[in-house]
Tab-separated table of C-alpha atoms in Angstrom:
chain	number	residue	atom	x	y	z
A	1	UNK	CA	-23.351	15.972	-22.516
A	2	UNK	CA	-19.880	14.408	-21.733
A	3	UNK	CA	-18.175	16.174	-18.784
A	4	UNK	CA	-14.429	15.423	-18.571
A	5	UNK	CA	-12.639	16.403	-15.234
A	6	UNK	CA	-8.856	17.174	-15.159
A	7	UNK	CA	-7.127	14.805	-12.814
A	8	UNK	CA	-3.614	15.371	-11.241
A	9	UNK	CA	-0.953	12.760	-12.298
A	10	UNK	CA	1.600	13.517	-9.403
A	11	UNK	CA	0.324	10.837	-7.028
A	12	UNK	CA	2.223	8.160	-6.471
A	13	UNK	CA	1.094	5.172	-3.560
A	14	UNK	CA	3.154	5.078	0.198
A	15	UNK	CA	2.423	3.031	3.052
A	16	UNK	CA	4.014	1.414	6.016
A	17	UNK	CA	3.959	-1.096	8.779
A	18	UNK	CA	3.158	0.761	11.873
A	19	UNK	CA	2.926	-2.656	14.095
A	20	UNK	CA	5.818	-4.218	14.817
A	21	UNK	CA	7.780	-0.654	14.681
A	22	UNK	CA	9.683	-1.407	11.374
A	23	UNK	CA	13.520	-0.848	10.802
A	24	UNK	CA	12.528	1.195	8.028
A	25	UNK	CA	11.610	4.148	10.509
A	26	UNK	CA	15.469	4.266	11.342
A	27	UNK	CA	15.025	8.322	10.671
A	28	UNK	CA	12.736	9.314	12.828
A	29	UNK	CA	15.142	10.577	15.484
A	30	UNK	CA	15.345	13.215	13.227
A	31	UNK	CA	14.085	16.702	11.762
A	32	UNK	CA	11.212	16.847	10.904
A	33	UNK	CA	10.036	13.669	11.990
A	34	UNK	CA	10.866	14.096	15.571
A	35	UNK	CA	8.792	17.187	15.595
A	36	UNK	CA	4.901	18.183	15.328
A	37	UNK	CA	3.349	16.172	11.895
A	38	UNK	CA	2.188	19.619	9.971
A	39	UNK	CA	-1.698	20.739	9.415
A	40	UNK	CA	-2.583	19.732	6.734
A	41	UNK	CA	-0.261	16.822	5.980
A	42	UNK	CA	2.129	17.056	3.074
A	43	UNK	CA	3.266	14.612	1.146
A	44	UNK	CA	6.835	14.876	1.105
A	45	UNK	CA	8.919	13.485	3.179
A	46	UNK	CA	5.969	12.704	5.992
A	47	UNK	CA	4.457	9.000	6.741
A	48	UNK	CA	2.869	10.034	9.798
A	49	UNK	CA	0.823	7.593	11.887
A	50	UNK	CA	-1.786	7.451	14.923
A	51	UNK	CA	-0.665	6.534	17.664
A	52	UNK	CA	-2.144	7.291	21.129
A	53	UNK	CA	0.594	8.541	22.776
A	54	UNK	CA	0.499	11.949	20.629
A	55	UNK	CA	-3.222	12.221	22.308
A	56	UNK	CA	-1.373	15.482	24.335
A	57	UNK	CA	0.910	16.647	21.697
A	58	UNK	CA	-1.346	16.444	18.221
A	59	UNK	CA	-4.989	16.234	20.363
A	60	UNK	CA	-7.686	15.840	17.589
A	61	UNK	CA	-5.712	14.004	15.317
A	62	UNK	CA	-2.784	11.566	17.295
A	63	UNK	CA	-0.572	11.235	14.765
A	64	UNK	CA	3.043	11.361	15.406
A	65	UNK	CA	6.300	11.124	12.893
A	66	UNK	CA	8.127	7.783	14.895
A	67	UNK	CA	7.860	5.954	11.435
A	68	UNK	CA	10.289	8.641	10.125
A	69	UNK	CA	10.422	8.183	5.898
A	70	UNK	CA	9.108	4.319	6.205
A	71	UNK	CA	6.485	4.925	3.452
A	72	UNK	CA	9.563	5.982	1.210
A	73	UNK	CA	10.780	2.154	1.302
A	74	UNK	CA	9.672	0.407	-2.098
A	75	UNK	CA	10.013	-1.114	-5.232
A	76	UNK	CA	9.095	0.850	-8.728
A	77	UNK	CA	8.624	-0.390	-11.487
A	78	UNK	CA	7.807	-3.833	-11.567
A	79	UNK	CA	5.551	-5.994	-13.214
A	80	UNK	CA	4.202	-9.588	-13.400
A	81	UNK	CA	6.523	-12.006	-15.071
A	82	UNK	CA	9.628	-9.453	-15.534
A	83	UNK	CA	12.807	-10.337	-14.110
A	84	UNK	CA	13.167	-7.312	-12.074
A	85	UNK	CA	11.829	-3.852	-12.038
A	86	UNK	CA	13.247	-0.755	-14.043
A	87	UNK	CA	12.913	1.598	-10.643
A	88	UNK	CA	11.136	4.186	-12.885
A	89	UNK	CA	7.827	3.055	-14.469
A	90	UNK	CA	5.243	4.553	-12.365
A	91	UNK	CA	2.498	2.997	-14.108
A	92	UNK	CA	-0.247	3.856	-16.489
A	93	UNK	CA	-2.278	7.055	-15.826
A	94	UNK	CA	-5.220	6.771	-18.035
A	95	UNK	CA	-8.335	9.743	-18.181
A	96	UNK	CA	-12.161	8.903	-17.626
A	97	UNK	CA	-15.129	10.886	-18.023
A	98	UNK	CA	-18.375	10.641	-17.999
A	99	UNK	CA	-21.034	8.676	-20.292
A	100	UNK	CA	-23.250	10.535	-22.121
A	101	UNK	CA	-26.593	10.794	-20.257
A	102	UNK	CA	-25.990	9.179	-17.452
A	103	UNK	CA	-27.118	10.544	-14.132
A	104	UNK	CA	-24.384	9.305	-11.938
A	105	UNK	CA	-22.057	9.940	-14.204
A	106	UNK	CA	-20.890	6.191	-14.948
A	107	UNK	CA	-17.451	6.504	-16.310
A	108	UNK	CA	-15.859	5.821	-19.337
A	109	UNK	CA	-12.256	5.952	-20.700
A	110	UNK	CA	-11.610	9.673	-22.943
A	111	UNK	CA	-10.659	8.453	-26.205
A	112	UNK	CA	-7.660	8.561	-27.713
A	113	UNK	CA	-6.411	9.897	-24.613
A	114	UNK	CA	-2.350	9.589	-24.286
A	115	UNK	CA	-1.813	7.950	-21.087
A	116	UNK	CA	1.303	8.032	-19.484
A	117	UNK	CA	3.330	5.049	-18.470
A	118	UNK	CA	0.356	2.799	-20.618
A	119	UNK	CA	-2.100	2.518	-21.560
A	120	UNK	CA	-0.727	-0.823	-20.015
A	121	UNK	CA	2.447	-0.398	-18.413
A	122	UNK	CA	5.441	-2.018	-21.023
A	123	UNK	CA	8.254	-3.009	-18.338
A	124	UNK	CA	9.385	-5.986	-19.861
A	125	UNK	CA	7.601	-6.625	-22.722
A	126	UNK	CA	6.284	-10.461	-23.907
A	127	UNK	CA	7.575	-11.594	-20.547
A	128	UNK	CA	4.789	-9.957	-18.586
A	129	UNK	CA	2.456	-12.577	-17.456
A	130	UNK	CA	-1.687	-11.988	-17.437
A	131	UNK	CA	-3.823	-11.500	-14.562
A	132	UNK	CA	-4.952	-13.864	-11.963
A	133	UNK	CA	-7.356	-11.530	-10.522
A	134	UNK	CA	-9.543	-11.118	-12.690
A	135	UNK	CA	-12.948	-10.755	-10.238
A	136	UNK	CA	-14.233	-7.670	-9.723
A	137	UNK	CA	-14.658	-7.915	-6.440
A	138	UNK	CA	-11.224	-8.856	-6.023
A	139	UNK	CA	-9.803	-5.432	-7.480
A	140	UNK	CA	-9.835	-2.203	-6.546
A	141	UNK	CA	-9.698	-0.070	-9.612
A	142	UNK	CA	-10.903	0.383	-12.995
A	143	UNK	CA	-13.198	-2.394	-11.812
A	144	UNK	CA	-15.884	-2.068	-14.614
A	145	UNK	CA	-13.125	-3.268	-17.256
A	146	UNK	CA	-13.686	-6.662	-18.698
A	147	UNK	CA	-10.528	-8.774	-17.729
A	148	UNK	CA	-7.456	-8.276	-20.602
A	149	UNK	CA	-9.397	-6.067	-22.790
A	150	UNK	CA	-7.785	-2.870	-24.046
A	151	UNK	CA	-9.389	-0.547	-21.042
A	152	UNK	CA	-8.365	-2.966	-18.833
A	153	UNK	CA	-4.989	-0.173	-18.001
A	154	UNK	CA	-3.432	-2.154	-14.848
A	155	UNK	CA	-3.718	-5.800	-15.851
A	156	UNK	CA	-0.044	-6.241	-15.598
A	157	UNK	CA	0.408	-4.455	-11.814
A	158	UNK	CA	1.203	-6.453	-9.261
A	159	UNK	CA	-1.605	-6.902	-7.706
A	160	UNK	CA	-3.541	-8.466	-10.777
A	161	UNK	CA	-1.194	-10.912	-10.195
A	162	UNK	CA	-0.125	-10.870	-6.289
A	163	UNK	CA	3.614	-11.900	-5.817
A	164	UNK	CA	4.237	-12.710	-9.326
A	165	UNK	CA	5.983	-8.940	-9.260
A	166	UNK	CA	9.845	-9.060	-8.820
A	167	UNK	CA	10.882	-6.173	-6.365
A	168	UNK	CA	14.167	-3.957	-5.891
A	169	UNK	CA	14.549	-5.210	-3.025
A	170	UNK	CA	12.178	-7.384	-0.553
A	171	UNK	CA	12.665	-4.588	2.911
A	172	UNK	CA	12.531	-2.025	0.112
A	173	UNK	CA	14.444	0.582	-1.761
A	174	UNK	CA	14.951	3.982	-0.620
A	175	UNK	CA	12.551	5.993	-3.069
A	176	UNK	CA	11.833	2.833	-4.876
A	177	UNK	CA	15.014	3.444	-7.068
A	178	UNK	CA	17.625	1.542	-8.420
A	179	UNK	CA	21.520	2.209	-6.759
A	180	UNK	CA	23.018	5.667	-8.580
A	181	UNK	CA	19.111	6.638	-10.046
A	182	UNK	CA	19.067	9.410	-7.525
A	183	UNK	CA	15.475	10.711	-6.652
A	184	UNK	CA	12.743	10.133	-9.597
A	185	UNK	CA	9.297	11.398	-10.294
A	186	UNK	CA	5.844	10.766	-9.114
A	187	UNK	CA	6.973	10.414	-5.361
A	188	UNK	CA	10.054	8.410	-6.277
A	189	UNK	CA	12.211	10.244	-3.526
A	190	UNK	CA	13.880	10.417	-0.569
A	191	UNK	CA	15.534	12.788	1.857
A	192	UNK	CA	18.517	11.758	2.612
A	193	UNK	CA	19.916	11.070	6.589
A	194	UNK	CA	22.371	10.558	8.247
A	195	UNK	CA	21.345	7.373	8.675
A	196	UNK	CA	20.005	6.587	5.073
A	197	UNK	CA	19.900	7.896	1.268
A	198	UNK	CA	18.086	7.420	-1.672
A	199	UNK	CA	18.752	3.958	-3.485
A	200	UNK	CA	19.682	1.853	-0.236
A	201	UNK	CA	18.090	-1.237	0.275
A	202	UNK	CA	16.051	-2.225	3.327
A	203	UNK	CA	17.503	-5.390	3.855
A	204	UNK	CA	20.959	-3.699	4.710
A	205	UNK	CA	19.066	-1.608	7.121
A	206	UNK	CA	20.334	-2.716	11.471
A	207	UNK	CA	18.873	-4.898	13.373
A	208	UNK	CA	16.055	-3.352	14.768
A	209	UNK	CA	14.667	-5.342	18.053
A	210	UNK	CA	11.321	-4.503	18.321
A	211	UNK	CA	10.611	-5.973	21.992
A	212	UNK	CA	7.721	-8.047	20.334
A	213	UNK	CA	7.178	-11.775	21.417
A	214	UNK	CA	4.951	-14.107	19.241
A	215	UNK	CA	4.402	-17.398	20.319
A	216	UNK	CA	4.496	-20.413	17.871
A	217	UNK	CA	0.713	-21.223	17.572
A	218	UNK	CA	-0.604	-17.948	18.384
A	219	UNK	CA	-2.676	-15.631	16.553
A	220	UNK	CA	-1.367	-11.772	16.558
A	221	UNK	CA	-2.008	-8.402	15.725
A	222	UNK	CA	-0.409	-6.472	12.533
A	223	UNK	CA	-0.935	-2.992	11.875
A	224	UNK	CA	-0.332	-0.658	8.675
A	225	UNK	CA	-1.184	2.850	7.251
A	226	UNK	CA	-1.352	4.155	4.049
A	227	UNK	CA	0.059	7.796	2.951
A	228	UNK	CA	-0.975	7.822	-0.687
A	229	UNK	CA	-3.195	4.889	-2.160
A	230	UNK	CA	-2.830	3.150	-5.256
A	231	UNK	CA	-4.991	0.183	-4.278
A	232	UNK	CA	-4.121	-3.461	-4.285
A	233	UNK	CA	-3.358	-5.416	-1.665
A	234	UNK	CA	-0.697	-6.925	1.094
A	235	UNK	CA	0.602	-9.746	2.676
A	236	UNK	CA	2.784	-10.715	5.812
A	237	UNK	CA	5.706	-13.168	5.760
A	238	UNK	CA	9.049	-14.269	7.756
A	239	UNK	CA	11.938	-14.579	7.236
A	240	UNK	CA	15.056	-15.921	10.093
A	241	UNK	CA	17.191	-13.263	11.635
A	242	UNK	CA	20.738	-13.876	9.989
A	243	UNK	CA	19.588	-15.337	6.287
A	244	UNK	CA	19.512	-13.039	3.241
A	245	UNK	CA	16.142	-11.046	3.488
A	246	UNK	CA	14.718	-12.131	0.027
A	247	UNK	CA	11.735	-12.813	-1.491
A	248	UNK	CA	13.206	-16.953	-1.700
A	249	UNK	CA	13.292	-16.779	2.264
A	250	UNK	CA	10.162	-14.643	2.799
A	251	UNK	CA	8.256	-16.605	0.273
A	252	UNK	CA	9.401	-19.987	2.450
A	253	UNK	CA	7.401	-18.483	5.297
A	254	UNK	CA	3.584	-16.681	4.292
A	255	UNK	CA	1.162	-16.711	7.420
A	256	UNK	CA	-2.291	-16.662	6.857
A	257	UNK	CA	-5.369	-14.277	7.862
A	258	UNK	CA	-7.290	-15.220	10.876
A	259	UNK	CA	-11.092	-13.503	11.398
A	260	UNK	CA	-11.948	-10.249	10.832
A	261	UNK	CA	-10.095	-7.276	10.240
A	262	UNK	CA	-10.105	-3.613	11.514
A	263	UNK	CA	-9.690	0.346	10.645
A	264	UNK	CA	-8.554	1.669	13.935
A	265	UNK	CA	-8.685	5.732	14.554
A	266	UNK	CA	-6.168	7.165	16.528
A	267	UNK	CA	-3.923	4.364	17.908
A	268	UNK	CA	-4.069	1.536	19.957
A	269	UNK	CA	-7.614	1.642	22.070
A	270	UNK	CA	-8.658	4.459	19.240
A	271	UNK	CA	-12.130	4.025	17.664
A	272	UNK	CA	-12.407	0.421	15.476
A	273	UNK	CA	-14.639	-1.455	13.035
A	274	UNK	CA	-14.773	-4.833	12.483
A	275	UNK	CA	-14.937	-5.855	8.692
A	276	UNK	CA	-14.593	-9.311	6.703
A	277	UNK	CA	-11.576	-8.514	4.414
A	278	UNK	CA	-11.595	-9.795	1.011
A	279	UNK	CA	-8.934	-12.634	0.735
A	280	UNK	CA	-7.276	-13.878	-2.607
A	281	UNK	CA	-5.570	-17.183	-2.356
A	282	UNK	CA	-5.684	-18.423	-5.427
A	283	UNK	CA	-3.658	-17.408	-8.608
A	284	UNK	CA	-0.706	-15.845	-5.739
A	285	UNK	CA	2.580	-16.495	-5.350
A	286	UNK	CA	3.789	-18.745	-3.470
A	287	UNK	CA	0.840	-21.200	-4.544
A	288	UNK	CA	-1.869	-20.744	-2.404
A	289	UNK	CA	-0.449	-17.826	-0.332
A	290	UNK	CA	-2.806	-15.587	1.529
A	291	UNK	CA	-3.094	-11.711	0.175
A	292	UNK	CA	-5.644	-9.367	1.657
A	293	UNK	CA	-7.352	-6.354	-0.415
A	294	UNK	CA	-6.676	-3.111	0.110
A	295	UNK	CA	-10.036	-2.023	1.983
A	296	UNK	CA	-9.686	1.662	0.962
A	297	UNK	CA	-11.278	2.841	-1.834
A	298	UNK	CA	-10.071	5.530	-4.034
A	299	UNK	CA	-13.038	5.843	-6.217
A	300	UNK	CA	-16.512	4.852	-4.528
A	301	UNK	CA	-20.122	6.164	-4.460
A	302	UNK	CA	-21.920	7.901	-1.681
A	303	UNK	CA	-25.262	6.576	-0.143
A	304	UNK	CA	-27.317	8.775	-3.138
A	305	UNK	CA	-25.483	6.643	-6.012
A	306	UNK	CA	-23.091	9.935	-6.647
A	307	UNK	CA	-19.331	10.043	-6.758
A	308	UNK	CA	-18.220	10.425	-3.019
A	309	UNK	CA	-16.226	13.774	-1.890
A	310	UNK	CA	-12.124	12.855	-2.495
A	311	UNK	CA	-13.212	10.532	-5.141
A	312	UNK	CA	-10.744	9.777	-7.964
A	313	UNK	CA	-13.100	8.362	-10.789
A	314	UNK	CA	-11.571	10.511	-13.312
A	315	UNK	CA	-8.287	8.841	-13.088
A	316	UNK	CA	-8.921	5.588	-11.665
A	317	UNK	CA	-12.276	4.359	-13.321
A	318	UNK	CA	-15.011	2.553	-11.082
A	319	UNK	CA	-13.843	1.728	-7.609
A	320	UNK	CA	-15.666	-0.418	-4.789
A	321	UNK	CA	-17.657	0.384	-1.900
A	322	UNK	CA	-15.924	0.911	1.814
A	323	UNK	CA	-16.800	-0.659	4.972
A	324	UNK	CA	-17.755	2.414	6.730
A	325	UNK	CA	-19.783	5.708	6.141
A	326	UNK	CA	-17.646	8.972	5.725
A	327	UNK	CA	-17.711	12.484	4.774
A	328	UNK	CA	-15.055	11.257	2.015
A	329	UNK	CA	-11.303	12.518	1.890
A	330	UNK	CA	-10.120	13.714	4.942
A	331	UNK	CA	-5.830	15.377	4.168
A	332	UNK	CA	-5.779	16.996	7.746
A	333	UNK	CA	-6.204	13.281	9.808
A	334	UNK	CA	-8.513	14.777	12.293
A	335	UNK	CA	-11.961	12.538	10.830
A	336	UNK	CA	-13.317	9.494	10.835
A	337	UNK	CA	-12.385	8.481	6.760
A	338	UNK	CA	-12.140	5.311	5.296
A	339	UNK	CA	-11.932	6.247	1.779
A	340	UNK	CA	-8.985	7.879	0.566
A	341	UNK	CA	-6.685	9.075	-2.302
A	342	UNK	CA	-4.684	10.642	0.612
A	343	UNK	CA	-4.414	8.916	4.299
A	344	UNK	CA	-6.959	8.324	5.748
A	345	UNK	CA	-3.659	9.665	7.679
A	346	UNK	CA	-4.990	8.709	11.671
A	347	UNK	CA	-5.565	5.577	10.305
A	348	UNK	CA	-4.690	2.311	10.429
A	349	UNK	CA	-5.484	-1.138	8.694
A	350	UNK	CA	-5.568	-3.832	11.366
A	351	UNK	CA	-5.508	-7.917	10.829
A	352	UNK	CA	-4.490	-10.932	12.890
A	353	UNK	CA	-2.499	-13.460	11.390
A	354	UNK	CA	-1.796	-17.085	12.638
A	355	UNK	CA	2.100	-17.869	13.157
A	356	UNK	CA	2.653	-21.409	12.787
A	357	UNK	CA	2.319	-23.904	15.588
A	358	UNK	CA	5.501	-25.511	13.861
A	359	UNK	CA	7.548	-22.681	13.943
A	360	UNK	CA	11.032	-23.107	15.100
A	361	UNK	CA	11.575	-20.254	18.190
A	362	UNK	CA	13.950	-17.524	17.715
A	363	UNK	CA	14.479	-14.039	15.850
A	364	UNK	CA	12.789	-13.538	12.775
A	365	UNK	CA	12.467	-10.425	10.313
A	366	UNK	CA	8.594	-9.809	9.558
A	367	UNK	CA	8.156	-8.864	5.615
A	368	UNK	CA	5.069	-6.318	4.531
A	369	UNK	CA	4.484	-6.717	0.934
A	370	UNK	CA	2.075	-4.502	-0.417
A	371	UNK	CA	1.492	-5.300	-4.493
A	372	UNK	CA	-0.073	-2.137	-5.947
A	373	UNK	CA	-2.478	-2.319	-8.660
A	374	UNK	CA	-2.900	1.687	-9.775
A	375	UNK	CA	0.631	1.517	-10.076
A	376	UNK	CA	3.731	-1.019	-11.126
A	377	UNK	CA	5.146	-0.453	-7.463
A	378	UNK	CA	5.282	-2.494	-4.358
A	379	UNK	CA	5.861	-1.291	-0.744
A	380	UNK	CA	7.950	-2.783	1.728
A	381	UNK	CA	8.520	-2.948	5.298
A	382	UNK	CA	10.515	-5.423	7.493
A	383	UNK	CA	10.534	-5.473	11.464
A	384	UNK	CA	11.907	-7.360	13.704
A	385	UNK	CA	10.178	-9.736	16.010
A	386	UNK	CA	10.891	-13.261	18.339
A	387	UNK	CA	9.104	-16.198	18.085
A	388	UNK	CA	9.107	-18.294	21.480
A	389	UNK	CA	7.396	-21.634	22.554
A	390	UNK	CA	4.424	-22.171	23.750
């Protein structure tokens, strides 16, 4: 017997920097954002994030709206090898079910299923370049799909092929649309601010100082979240205070992992694991750049060998494993997740990254690039930060 499950195709990735504060967060010194993050969390126009100085307001949960609309900053649309992005190709959505008499329901792709956005994602035709990431281990859905073959739905995304992607813009776009779009589908949107509306770029946003000091040599502490996952993974770059934030100057300037990483509960001094992230270095862009994995899974099995609760299978395919045991999907932020569709919401992904000894002091603009792999987007978000001698 063949059981198909109906899957939702509204989702659409967000995520943020949370540490340094990014410029991106220049609304949350207003409504709603400067008020209580609802119960449960929706998933317009919130990025909420732990933090542990909501421990008296939002007890149970510490999460807190400072990052204002920052998961709202991004690039849509893109793909490997195209000269920009459209700022309205979400990205295949294809349909699994499961295999014919298989216990653990081991997933398969419906046939002749119409996928939307596929069933690999057209942006810009012959240009599109193939996948460098072609290890399983390496990717983070869809991950029982031979390399290039047909069921292989996300082999142009950006993450397949980390940095290759071009982007709207490299701080982000307001609702990950092009200038005079207006708001989109599939999460493409934005309330618009006083300060901000839909279609600006990121790079135009103020100087934001931060109050962080890095010193050239030293290792230091980078934080994100994630509000909706599509998977993928990230990198961290600079970029001076006073050039043109693009990807030319941020791709001058890549800093590498260092150790382990964390998921930290709740904030700074919340609960933490340790965890060996999975690296890619090879087949990126800028040669040899560092990328981490996404360590949230959206599709993963519990200890029995079944589909975990939250888990997305029937939309995303096979997943990969997470580096902590849950009680799955968790859309109020008040648990202990580290598997996710949604959130986890109190959250946050933690790595250290080296900042050259050779660094010349002064201001610089850290760039977040997160390349998406369930989806032809890319998030974005740029904070600023001094560098000072030793």
């Amino acid at each position: 017997m063949v059981l198909v499950s109906m899957i939702s195709v509204m989702v659409v990735g967000h995520g943020a920097v949370t540490f340094p504060p990014p410029r991106n967060a220049i609304d949350s010194d207003e409504l709603p954002w400067n008020g209580k993050v609802p119960t449960p969390v929706p998933f317009e126009p919130w990025c909420p994030m732990p933090s542990a100085d909501a421990s008296i307001s939002d007890p149970g949960r510490n999460l807190t709206g400072q990052n204002g609309q920052s998961c709202f900053w991004f690039s849509n649309g893109c793909a490997n090898g195209c000269d920009s992005c459209d700022g309205k190709t979400r990205g295949p959505i294809p349909a699994f079910q499961c295999k014919s008499d298989s216990p653990n329901c081991e997933v398969e792709p419906v046939p002749n299923h119409t996928i939307p956005f596929g069933p690999m994602a057209n942006v810009c035709g012959s240009k599109q370049l193939n996948a460098t990431v072609c290890d399983p281990k390496q990717r983070t859905v869809n991950t029982g799909a031979e390399c290039g073959a047909a069921d292989d739905f996300f082999f142009y995304s950006p993450w397949r092929r980390p940095g290759s992607s071009p982007v709207i813009d490299s701080c982000g776009s307001a609702g990950g649309r092009l200038p005079g779009q207006g708001v989109g589908g599939f999460g493409a949107t934005y309330t618009n601010t006083t300060h901000t509306k839909v279609g600006d770029f990121g790079s135009t946003l103020p100087h934001t100082p931060s109050g962080i000091e890095w010193t050239s040599g030293s290792t230091v502490e980078v934080a994100w979240t994630l509000q909706a996952n599509h998977g993928g993974g990230y990198s961290y770059r600079l970029c001076p205070l006073g050039e043109n934030l693009t990807e030319e100057c941020f791709k001058k300037q890549h800093l590498d992992f260092v150790g382990q990483s964390a998921l930290r509960w709740g904030g700074v001094d919340g609960e933490k694991i340790m965890f060996d992230a999975v690296i890619v270095s090879e087949g990126t862009s800028p040669a040899g750049s560092m990328w981490a994995k996404n360590p949230i899974p959206r599709s993963w099995r519990n200890q029995t060998g079944g589909w975990g609760i939250g888990s997305n299978q029937m939309q995303t395919g096979e997943g990969f494993q997470p580096v902590c045991v849950d009680t799955g999907m968790d859309k109020n932020g008040n648990l202990r997740s580290c598997t996710s569709e949604w959130g986890p919401y109190n959250m946050e992904i933690v790595d250290m990254v080296k900042i050259p000894a050779d660094l010349t002091p002064g201001a610089y603009v850290l760039g977040w690039r997160w390349d998406c792999e369930e989806s032809n987007q890319i998030w974005q978000s740029c904070s600023d930060i001094n560098v000072v001698a030793p």
